[in-house]
CSV table of C-alpha atoms in Angstrom, one decimal:
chain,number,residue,atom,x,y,z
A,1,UNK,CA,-15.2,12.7,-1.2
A,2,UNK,CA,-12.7,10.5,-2.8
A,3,UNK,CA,-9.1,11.0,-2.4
A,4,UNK,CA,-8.1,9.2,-5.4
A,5,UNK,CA,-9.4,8.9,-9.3
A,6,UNK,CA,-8.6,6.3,-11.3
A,7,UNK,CA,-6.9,7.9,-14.6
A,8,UNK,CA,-6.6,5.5,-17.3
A,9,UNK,CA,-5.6,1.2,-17.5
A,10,UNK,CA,-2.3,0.5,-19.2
A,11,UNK,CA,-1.2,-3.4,-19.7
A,12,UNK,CA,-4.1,-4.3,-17.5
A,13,UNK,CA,-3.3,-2.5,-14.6
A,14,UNK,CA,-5.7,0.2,-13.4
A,15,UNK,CA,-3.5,4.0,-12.7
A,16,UNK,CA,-5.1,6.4,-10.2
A,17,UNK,CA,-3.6,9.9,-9.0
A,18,UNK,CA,-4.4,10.7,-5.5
A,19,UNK,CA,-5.4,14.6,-5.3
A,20,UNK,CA,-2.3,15.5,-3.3
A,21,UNK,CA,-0.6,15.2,-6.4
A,22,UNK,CA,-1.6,18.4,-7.1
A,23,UNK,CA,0.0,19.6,-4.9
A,24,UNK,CA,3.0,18.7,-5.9
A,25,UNK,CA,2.8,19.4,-9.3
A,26,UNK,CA,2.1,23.0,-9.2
A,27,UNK,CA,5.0,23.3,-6.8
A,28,UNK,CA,7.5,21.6,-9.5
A,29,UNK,CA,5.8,23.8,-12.2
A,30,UNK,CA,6.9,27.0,-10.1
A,31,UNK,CA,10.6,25.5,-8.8
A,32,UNK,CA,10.7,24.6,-12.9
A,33,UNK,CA,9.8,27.6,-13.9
A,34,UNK,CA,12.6,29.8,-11.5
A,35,UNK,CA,15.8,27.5,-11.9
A,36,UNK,CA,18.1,28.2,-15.1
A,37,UNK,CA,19.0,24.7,-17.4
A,38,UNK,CA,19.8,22.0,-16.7
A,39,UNK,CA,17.7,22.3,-13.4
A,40,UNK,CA,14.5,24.5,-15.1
A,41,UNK,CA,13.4,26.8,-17.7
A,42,UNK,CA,14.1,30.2,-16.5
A,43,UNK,CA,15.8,32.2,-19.3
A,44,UNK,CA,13.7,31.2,-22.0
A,45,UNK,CA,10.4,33.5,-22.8
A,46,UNK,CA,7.6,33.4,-20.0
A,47,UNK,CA,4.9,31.0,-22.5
A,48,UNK,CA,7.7,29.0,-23.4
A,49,UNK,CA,8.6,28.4,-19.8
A,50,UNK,CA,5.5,27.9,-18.1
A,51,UNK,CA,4.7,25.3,-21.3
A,52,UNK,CA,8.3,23.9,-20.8
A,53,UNK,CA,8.0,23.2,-17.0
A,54,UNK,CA,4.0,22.2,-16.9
A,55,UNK,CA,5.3,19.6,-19.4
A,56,UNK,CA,8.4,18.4,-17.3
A,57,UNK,CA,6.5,17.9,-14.6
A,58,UNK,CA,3.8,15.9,-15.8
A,59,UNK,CA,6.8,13.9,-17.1
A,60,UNK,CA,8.2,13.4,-13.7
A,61,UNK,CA,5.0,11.8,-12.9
A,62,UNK,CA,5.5,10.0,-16.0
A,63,UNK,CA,9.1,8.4,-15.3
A,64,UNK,CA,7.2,7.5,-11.6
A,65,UNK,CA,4.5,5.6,-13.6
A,66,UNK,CA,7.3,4.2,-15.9
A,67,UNK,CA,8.9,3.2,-12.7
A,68,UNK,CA,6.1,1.6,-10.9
A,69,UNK,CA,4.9,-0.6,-14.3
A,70,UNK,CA,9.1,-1.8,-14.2
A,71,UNK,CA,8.1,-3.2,-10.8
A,72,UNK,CA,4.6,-4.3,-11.7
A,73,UNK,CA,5.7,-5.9,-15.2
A,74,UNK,CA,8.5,-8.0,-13.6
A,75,UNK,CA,6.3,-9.0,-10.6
A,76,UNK,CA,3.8,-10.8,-12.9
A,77,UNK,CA,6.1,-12.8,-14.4
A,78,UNK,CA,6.7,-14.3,-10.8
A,79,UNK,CA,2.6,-14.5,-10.1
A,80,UNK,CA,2.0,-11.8,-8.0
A,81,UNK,CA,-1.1,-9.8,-8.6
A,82,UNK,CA,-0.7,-6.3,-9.4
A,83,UNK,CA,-3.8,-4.2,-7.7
A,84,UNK,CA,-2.9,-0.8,-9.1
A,85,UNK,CA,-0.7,1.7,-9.1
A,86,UNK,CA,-0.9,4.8,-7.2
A,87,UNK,CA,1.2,8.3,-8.1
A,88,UNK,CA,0.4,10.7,-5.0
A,89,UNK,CA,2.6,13.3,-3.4
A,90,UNK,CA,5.6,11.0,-2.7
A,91,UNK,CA,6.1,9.9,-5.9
A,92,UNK,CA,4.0,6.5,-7.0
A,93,UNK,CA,3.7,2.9,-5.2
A,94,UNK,CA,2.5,-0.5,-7.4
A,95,UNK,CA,-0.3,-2.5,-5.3
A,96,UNK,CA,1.3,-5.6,-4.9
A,97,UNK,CA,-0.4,-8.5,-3.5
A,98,UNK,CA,1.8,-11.4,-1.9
A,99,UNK,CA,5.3,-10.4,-2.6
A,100,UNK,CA,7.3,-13.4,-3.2
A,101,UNK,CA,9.5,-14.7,-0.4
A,102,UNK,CA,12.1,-15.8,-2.4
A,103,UNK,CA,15.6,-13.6,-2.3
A,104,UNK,CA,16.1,-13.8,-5.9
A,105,UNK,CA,12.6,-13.2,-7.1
A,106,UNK,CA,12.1,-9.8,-5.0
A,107,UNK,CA,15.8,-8.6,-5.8
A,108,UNK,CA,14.4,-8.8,-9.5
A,109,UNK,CA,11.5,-6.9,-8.7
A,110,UNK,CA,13.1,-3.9,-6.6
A,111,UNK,CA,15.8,-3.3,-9.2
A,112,UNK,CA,13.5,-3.3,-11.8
A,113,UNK,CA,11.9,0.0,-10.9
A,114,UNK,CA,15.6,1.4,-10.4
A,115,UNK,CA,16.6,0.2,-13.9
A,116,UNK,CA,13.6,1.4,-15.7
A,117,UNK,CA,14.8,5.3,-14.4
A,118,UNK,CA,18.4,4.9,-15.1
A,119,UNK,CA,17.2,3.8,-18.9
A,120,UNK,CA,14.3,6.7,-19.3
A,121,UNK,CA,17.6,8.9,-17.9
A,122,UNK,CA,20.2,7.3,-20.0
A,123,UNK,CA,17.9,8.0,-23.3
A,124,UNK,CA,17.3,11.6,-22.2
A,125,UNK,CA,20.9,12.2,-22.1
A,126,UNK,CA,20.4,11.2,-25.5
A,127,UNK,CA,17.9,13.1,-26.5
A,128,UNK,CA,19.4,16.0,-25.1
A,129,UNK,CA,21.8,16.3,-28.6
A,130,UNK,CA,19.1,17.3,-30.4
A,131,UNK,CA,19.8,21.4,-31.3
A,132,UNK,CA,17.2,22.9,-30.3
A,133,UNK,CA,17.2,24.7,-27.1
A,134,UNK,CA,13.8,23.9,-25.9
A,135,UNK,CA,14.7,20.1,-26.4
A,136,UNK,CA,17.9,20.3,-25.2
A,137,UNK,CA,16.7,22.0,-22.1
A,138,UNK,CA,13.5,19.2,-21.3
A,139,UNK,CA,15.5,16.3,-22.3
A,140,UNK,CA,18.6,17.4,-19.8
A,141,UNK,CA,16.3,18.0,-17.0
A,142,UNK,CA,14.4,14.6,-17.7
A,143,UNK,CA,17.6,12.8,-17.8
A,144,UNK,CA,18.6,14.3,-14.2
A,145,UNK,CA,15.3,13.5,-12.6
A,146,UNK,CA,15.7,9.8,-13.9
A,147,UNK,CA,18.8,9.4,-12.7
A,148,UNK,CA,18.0,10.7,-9.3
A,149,UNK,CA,14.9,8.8,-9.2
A,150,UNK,CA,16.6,5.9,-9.7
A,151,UNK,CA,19.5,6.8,-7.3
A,152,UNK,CA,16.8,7.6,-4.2
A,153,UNK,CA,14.6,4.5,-4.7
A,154,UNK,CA,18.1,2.5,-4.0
A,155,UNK,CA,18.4,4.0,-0.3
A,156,UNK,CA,18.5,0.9,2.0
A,157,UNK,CA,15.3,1.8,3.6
A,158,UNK,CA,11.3,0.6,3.5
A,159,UNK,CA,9.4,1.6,1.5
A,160,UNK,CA,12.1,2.2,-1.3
A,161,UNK,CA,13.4,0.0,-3.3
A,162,UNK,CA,16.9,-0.3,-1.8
A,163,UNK,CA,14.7,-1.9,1.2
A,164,UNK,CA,14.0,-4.8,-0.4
A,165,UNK,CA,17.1,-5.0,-2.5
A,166,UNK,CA,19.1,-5.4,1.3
A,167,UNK,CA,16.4,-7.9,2.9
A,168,UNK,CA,16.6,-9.8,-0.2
A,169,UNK,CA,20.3,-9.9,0.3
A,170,UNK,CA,20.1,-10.6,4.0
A,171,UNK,CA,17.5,-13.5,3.4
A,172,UNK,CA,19.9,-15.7,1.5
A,173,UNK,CA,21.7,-16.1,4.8
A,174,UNK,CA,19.0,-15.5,7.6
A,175,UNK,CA,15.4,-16.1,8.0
A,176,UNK,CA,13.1,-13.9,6.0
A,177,UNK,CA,11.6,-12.6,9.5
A,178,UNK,CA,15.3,-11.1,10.5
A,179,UNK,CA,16.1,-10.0,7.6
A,180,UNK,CA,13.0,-7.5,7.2
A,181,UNK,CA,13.6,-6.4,10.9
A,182,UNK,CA,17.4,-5.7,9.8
A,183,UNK,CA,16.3,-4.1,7.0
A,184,UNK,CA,13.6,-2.1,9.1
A,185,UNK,CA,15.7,-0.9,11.9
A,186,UNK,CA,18.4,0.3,8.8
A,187,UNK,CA,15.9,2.1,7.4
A,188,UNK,CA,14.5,3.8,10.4
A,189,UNK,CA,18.2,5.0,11.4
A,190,UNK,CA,18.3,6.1,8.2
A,191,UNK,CA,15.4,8.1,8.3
A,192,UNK,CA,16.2,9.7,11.3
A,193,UNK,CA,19.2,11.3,9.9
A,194,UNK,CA,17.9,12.4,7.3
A,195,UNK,CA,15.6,14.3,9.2
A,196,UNK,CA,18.4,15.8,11.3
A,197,UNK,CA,19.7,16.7,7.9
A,198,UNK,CA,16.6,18.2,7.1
A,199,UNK,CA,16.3,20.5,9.8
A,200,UNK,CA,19.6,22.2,8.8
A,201,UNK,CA,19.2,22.3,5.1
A,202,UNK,CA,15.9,21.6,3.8
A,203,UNK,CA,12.4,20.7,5.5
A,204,UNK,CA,11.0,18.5,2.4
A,205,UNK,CA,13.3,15.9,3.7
A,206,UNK,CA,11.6,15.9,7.0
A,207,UNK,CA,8.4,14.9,5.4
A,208,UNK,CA,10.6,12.3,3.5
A,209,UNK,CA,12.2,10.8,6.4
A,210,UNK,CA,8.8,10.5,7.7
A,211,UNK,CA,6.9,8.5,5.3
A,212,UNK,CA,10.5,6.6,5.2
A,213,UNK,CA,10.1,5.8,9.0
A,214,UNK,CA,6.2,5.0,9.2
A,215,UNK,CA,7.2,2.7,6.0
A,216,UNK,CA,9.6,1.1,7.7
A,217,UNK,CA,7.6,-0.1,10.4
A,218,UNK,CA,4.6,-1.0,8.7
A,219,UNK,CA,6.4,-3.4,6.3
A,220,UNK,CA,7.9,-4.9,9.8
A,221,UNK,CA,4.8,-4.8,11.2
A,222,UNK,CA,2.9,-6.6,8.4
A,223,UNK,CA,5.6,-9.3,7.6
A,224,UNK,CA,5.5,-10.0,11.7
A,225,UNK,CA,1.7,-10.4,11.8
A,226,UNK,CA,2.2,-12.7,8.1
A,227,UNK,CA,4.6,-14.6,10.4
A,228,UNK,CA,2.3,-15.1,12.9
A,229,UNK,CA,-0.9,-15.1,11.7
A,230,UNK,CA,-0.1,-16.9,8.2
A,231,UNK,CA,0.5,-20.4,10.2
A,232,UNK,CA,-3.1,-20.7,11.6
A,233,UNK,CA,-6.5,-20.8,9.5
A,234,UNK,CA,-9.6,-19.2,9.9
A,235,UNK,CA,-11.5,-22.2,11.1
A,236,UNK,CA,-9.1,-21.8,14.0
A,237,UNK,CA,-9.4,-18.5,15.2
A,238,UNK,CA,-13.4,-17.8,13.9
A,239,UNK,CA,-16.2,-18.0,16.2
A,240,UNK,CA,-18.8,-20.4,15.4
A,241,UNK,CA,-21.7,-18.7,17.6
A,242,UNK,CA,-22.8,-16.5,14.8
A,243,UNK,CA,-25.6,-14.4,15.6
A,244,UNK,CA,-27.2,-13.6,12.2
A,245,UNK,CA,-31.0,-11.6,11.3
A,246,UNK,CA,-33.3,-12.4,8.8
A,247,UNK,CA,-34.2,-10.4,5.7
A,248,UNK,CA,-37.9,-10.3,7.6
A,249,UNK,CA,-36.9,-8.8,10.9
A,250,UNK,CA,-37.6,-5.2,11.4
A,251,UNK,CA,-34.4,-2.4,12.5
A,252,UNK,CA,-35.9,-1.9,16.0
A,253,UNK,CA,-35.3,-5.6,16.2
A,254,UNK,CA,-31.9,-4.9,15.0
A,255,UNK,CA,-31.0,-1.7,17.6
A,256,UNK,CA,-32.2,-4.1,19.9
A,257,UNK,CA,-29.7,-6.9,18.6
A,258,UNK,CA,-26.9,-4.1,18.5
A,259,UNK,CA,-27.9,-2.6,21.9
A,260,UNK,CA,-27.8,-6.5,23.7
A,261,UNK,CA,-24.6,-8.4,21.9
A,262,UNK,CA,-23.0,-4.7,21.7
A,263,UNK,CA,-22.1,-5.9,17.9
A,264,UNK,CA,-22.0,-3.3,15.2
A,265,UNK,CA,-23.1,-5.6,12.3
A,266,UNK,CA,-25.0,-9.0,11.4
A,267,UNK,CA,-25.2,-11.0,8.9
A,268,UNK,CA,-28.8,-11.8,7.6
A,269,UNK,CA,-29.3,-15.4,6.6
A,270,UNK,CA,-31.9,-16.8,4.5
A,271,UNK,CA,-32.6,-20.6,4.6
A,272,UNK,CA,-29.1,-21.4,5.5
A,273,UNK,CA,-27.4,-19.0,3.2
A,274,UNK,CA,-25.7,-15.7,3.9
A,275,UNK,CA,-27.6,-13.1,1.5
A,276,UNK,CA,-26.4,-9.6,3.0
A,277,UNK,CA,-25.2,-7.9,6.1
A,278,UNK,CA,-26.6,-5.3,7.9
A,279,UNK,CA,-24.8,-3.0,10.0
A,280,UNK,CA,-25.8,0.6,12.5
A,281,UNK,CA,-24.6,2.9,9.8
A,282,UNK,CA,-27.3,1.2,7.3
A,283,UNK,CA,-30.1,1.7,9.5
A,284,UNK,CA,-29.3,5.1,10.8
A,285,UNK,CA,-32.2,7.1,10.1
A,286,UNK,CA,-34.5,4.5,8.7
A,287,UNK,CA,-37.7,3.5,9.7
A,288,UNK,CA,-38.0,1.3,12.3
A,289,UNK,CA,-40.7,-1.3,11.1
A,290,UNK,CA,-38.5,-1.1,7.9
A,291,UNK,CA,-37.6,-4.5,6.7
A,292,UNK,CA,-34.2,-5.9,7.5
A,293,UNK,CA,-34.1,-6.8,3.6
A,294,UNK,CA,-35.2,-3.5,2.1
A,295,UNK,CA,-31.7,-1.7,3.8
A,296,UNK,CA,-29.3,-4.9,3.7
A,297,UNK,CA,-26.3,-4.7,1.6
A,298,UNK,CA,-26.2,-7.6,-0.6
A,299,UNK,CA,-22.2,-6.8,-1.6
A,300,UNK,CA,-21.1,-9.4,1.5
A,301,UNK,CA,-17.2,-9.9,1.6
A,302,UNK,CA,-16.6,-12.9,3.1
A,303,UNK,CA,-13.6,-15.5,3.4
A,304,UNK,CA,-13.3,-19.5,3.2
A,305,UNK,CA,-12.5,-21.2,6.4
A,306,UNK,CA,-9.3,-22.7,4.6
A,307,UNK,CA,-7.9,-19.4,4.3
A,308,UNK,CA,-5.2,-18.5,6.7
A,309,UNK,CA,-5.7,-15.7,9.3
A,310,UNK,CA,-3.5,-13.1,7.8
A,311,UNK,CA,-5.5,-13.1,4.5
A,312,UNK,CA,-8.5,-12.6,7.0
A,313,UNK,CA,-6.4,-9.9,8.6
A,314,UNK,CA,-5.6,-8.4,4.9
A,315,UNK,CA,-9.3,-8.6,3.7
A,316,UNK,CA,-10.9,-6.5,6.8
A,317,UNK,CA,-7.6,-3.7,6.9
A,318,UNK,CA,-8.2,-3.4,2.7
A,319,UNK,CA,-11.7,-3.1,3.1
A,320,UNK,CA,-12.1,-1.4,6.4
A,321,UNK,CA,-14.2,-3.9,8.4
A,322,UNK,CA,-14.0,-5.2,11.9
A,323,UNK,CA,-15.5,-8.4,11.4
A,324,UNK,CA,-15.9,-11.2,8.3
A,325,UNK,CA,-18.5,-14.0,7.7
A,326,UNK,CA,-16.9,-17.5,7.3
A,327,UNK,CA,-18.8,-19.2,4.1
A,328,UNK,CA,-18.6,-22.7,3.3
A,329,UNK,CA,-20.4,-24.4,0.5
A,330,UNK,CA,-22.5,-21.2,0.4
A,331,UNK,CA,-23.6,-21.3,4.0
A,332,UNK,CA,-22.4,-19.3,7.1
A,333,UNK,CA,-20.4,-21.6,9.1
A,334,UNK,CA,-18.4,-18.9,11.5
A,335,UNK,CA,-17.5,-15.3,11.6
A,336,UNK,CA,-13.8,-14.1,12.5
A,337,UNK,CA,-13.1,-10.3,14.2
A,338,UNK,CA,-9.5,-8.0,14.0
A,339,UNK,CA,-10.0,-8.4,17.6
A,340,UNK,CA,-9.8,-12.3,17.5
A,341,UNK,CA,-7.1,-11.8,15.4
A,342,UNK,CA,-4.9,-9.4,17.5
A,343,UNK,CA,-5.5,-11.7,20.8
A,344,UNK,CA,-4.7,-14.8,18.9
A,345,UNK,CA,-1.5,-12.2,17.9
A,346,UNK,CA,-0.7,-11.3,21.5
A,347,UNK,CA,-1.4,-15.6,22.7
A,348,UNK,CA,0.9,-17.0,20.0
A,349,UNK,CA,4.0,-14.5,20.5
A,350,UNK,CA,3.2,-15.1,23.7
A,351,UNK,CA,3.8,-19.0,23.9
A,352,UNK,CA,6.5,-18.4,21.6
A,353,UNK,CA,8.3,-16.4,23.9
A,354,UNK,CA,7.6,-19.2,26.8
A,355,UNK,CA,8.8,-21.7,24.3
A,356,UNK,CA,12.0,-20.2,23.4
A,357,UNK,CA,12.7,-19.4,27.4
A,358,UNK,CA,11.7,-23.1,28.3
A,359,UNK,CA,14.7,-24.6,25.3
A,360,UNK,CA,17.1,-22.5,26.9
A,361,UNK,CA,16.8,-23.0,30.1
């Protein structure tokens, strides 16, 4: 079952809703509905108010979208590809590939999302003249989510935008490397007060502080593994022993292959070219004199030898693989694993260390 549905394309960028936005719509429908103006609709007549807070929420998930395309819009203009956008139970997040290292560019794309709240918030404040209580009341409460949307994406910590705003800072005087782990370890104490906080006042900013904390140290995580992993190719870390089937082999031949090499997947090669890959959950419960060719799957993601080892690294996490034909000029030249990758990882930081201790000794 799929966790997410794609909703609709705006400006070229696919939107999908993740289903545990449900969640949190219904809950904002029933706060909306049991808090007076400016903070909800309760006082006005029950249709009116279920209408009036159904509608505010969807258009809290409407200033997040607004929010995310601010990012997304100004991120283009610097050449980063936008993947999506995702709205789920935390808000929404824009699916940003190769963020641009350069302090000034990613400043302009944090506080864009920030500034596109504070103007949606601004112009609901506006709004709210209009006399007629129904308005008045939707276009208050629209104008205090904004602003409070833009306020909490400016907290200092990953994965909000306040994050990046302070590495970008901290990168025009230290190494890009530093200033993320800076920026990291400010978010992390960050979250872990707010959890303290939460504990005394409100749970929901447990869960926060959580997905503040694991963000945190994924985006330290990734940027150390880009830092690493970024400076060597694939023809450096792939193996060029590639043990490959044929469309015309049969799956016992395959178990066997499996059972001997204790590899999970193969690709199947055909006069010198790469035509599909097989793999145990293809052939599991299938015939076994059925043809390797008849159960292959022909949609082969595979990655240039050119290609650094991070974008390897990338590729396999996005698509959930453990391992990734090398192609050149059309023919299988090598095949890389996220295990190769992780002990090239563990050898590099390692002579790194050893190099560092060896200059200052």
């Amino acid at each position: 079952m799929r966790a997410s549905f794609r909703i609709f394309r705006v400006f070229g960028i696919d939107v999908e809703v993740h289903i545990s936005l449900l969640i949190l719509l219904i809950l904002l429908i029933y706060v909306f509905s049991n808090y007076p103006p400016p903070y909800g609709f309760d006082g006005f007549p029950e249709v009116e108010k279920v209408i009036l807070s159904t509608l505010a929420a969807i258009g809290l998930f409407g200033s997040i979208l607004a929010h995310e395309l601010g990012h997304s819009l100004v991120a283009r203009r610097y050449g980063v590809k936008i993947k999506g956008i995702m709205l789920f139970i935390f808000g929404g997040v824009a699916m940003m590939e190769n963020l641009p290292k350069k302090p000034r560019e990613e400043l302009m794309i944090a506080i864009s999302g920030p500034a596109t709240s504070f103007g949606i918030g601004i112009l609901s404040f506006l709004l709210s003249s209009i006399p007629v209580a129904e308005v008045r009341a939707f276009f208050l409460l629209s104008g205090y989510i904004n602003i409070v949307l833009g306020v909490f994406n400016l907290i200092p910590a990953f994965p909000m935008d306040g994050g990046r705003v302070l590495r970008s800072f901290l990168a025009e005087k230290r190494s890009y490397v530093e200033a993320t782990k800076i920026a990291a370890e400010t978010g992390r104490a960050l979250a872990i007060l707010m959890a303290i906080f939460g504990i005394f006042s409100n749970p929901w900013l447990i869960l926060i502080a959580l997905f503040i904390y694991i963000g945190a140290n994924e985006e330290e995580r990734l940027v150390l593994l880009e830092n690493v992993l970024g400076r060597i190719s694939v023809a450096d870390v792939m193996s060029t022993d590639v043990v490959t089937v044929s469309p015309e082999m049969s799956v016992s031949e395959v178990v066997d292959l499996i059972l001997k090499t204790k590899h999970l997947g193969f690709p199947v090669v055909e006069d010198g070219r790469i035509v599909g890959i097989i793999t145990l959950h293809d052939i599991i419960g299938v015939d076994p004199e059925e043809k390797v060719g008849n159960v292959m799957s022909r949609e082969v993601v595979t990655i240039s030898p050119d290609k650094s080892a991070f974008d390897a690294f990338k590729i396999m996490s996005e698509m959930g693989i453990g391992r990734l034909p090398v192609v050149e000029g059309g023919r299988i030249v090598g095949i890389v694993s996220r295990s190769d990758l992780m002990k090239i990882k563990e050898i590099l930081e390692a002579l790194e260390v050893m190099g560092w201790r060896k200059r200052g000794s």
